[in-house]
PDB file of C-alpha atoms in Angstrom:
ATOM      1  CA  UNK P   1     -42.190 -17.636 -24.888  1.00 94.00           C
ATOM      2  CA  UNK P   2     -43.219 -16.320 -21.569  1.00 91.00           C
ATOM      3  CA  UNK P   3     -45.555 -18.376 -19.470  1.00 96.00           C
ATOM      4  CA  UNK P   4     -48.202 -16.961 -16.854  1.00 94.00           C
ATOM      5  CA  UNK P   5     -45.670 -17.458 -14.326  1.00 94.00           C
ATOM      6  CA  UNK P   6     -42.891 -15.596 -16.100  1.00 95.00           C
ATOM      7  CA  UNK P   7     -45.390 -12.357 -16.415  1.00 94.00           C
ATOM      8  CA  UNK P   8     -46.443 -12.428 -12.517  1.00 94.00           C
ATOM      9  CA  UNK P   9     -42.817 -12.734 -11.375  1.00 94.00           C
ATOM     10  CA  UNK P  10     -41.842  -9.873 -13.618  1.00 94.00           C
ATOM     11  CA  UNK P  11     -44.571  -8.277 -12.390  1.00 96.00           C
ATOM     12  CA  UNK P  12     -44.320  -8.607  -8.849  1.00 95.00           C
ATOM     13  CA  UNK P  13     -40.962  -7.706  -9.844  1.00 95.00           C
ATOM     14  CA  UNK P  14     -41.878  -4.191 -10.960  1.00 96.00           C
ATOM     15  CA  UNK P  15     -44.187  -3.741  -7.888  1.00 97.00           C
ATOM     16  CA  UNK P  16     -44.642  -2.649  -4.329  1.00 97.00           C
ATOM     17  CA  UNK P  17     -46.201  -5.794  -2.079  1.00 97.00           C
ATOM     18  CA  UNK P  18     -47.211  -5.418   1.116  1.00 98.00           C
ATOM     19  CA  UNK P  19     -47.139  -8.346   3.545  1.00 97.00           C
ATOM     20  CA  UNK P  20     -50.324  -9.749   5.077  1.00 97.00           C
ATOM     21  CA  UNK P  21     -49.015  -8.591   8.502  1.00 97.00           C
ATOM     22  CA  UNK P  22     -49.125  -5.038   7.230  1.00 97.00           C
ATOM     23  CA  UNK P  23     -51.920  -5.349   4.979  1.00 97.00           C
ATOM     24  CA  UNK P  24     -54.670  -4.145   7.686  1.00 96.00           C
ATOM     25  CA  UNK P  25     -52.769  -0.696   8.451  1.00 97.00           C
ATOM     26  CA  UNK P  26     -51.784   0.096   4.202  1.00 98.00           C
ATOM     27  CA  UNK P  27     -55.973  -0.424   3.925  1.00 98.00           C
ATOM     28  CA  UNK P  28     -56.747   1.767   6.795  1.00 97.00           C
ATOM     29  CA  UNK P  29     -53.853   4.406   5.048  1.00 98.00           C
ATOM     30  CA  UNK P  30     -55.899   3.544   1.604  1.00 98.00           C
ATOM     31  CA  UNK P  31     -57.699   5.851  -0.227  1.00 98.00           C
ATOM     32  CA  UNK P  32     -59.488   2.468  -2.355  1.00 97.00           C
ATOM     33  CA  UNK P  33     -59.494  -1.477  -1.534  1.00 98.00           C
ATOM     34  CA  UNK P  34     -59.595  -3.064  -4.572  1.00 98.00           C
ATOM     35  CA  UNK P  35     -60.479  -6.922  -5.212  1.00 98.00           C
ATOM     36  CA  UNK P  36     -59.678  -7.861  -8.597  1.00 98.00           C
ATOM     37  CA  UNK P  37     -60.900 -11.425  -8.127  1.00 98.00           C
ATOM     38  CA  UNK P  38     -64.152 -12.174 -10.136  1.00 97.00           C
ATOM     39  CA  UNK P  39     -67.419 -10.996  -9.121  1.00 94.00           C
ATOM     40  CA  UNK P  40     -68.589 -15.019  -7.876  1.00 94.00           C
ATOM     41  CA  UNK P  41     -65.491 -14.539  -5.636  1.00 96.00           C
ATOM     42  CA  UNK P  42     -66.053 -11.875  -4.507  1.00 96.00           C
ATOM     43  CA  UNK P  43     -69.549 -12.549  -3.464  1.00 94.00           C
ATOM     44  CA  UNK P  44     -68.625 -15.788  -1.503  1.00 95.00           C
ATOM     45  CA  UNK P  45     -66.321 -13.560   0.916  1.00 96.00           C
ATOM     46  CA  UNK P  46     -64.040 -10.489   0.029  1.00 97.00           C
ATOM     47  CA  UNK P  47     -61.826  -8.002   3.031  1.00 98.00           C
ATOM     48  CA  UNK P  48     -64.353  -5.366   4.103  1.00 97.00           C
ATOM     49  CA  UNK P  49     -64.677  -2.011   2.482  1.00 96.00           C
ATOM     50  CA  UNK P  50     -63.251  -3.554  -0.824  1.00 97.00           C
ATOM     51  CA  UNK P  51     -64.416  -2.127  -3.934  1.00 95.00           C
ATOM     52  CA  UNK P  52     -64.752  -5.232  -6.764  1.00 96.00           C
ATOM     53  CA  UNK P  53     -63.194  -4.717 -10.381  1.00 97.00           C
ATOM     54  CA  UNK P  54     -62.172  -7.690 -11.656  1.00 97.00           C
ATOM     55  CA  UNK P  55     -59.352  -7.970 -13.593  1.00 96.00           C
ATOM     56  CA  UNK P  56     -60.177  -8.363 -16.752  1.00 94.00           C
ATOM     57  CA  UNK P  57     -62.145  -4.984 -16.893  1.00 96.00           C
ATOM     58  CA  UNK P  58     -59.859  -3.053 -14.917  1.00 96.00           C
ATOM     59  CA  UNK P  59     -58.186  -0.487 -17.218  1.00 96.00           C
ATOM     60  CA  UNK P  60     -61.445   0.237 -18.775  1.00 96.00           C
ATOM     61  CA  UNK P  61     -63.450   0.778 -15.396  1.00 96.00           C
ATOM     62  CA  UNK P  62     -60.865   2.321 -13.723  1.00 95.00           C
ATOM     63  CA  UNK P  63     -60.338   4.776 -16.608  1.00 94.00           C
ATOM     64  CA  UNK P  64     -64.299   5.537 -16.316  1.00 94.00           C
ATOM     65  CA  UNK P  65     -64.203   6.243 -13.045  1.00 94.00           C
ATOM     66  CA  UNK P  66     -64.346   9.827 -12.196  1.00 95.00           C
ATOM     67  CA  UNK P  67     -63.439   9.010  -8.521  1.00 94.00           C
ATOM     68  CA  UNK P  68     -60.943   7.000  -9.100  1.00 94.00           C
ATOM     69  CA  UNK P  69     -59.332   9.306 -12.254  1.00 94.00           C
ATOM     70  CA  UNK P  70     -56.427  11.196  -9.637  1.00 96.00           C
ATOM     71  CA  UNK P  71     -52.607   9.192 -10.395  1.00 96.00           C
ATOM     72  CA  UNK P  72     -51.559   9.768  -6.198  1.00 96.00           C
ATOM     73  CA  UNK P  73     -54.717   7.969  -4.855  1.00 97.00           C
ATOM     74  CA  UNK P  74     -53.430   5.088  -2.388  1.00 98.00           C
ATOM     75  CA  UNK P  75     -54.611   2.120  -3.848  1.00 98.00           C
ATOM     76  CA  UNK P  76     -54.175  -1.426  -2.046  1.00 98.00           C
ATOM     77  CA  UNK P  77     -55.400  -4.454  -4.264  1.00 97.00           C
ATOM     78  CA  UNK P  78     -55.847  -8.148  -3.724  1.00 98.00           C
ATOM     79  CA  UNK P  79     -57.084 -11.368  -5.373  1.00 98.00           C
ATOM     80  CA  UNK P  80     -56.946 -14.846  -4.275  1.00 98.00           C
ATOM     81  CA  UNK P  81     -52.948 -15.597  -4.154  1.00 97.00           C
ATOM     82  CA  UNK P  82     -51.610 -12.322  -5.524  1.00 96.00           C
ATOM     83  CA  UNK P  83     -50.850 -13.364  -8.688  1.00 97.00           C
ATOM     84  CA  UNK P  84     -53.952 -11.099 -10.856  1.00 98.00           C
ATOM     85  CA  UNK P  85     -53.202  -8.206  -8.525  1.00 98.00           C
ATOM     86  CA  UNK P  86     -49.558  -8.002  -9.015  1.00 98.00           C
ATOM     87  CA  UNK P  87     -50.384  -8.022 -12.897  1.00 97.00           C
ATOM     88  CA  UNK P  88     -53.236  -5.236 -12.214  1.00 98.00           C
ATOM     89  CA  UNK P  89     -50.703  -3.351  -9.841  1.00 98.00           C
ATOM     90  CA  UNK P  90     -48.481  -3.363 -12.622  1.00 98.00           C
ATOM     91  CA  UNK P  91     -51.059  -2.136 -15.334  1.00 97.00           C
ATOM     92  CA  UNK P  92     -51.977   0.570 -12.393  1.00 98.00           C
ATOM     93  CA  UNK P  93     -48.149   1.596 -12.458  1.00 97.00           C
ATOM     94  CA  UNK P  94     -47.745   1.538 -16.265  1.00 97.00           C
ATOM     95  CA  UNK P  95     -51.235   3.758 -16.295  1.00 97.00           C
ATOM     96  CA  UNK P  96     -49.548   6.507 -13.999  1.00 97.00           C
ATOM     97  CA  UNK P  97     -50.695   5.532 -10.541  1.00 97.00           C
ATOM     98  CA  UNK P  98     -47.909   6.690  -8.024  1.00 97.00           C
ATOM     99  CA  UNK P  99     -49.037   4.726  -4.707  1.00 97.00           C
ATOM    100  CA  UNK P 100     -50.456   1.244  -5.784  1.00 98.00           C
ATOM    101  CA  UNK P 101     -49.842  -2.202  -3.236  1.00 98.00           C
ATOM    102  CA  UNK P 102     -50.621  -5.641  -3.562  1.00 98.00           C
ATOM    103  CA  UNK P 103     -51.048  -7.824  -0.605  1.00 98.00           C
ATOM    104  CA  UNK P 104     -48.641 -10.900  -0.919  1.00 97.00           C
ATOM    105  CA  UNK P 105     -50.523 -14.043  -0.492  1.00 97.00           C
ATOM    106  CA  UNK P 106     -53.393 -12.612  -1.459  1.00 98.00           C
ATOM    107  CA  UNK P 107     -56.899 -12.975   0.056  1.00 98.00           C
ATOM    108  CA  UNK P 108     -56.113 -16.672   1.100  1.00 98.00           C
ATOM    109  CA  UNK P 109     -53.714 -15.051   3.193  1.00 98.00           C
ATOM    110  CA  UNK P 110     -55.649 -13.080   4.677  1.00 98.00           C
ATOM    111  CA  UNK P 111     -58.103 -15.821   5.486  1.00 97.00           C
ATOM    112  CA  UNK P 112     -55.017 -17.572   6.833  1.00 97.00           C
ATOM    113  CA  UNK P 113     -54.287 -15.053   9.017  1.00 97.00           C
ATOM    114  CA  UNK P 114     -57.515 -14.665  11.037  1.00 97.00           C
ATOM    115  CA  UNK P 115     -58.570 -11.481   9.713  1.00 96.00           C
ATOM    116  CA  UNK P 116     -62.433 -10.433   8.806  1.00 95.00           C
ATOM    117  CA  UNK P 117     -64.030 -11.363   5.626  1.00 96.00           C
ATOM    118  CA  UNK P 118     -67.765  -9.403   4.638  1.00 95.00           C
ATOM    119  CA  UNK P 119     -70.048 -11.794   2.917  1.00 88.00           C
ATOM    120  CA  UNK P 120     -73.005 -10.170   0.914  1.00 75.00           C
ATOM    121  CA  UNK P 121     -76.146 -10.617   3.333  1.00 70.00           C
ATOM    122  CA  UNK P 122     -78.557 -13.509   1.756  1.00 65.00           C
ATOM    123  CA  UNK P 123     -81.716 -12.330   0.725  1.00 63.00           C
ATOM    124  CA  UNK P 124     -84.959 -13.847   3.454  1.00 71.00           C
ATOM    125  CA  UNK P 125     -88.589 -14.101   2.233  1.00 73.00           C
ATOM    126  CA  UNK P 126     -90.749 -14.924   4.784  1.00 71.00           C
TER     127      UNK P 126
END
């Protein structure tokens, strides 16, 4: 019986990652940022510009998504330690996408590495 593990490995296996070093140009050379981490995640601090699908609801949002419908978009993806986006990466491949990339390490990584995080602005009342 395969564990969690055993899936991402295989996964990751299967997939194109992209190191946290290189992460900022593959965005810029993006055509979508996606975070598949969940939405209270995603709230508390995601890499700016990212569009948020969590995992879970991927393949059905994705596939409702006129924008997002053409196979050779560039598509970068991230969660927390890489582990849900090389899974989604792989769905992305096994759906027909042509140029999908997971950043290794994730968005703890990223954090790691010094780079900008975007944080929804809290709402004021005066």
């Amino acid at each position: 019986m395969k564990t969690a593990h055993d899936l991402v490995a295989l996964a990751k296996s299967q997939i194109k990652e992209v190191s946290v070093a290189d992460a900022a140009q593959a965005i810029q050379d993006s055509d979508v940022l996606l975070d598949v981490r969940e939405a209270d995640e995603y709230a508390s601090g995601h890499i700016p510009g990212a569009v948020h699908i969590s995992r879970g609801l991927l393949e059905f949002k994705i596939s409702n998504a006129p924008e997002l419908a053409s196979r050779d978009l560039k598509i970068v993806l991230y969660c927390k330690t890489s582990g849900r986006a090389a899974l989604a990466a792989k769905a992305l491949n096994d759906m027909g996408y042509l140029n999908v990339e997971s950043i290794a390490g994730g968005f703890d990584a990223w954090v790691a590495a010094g780079n900008p995080i975007a944080k929804p602005q809290a709402l004021e009342f005066e």
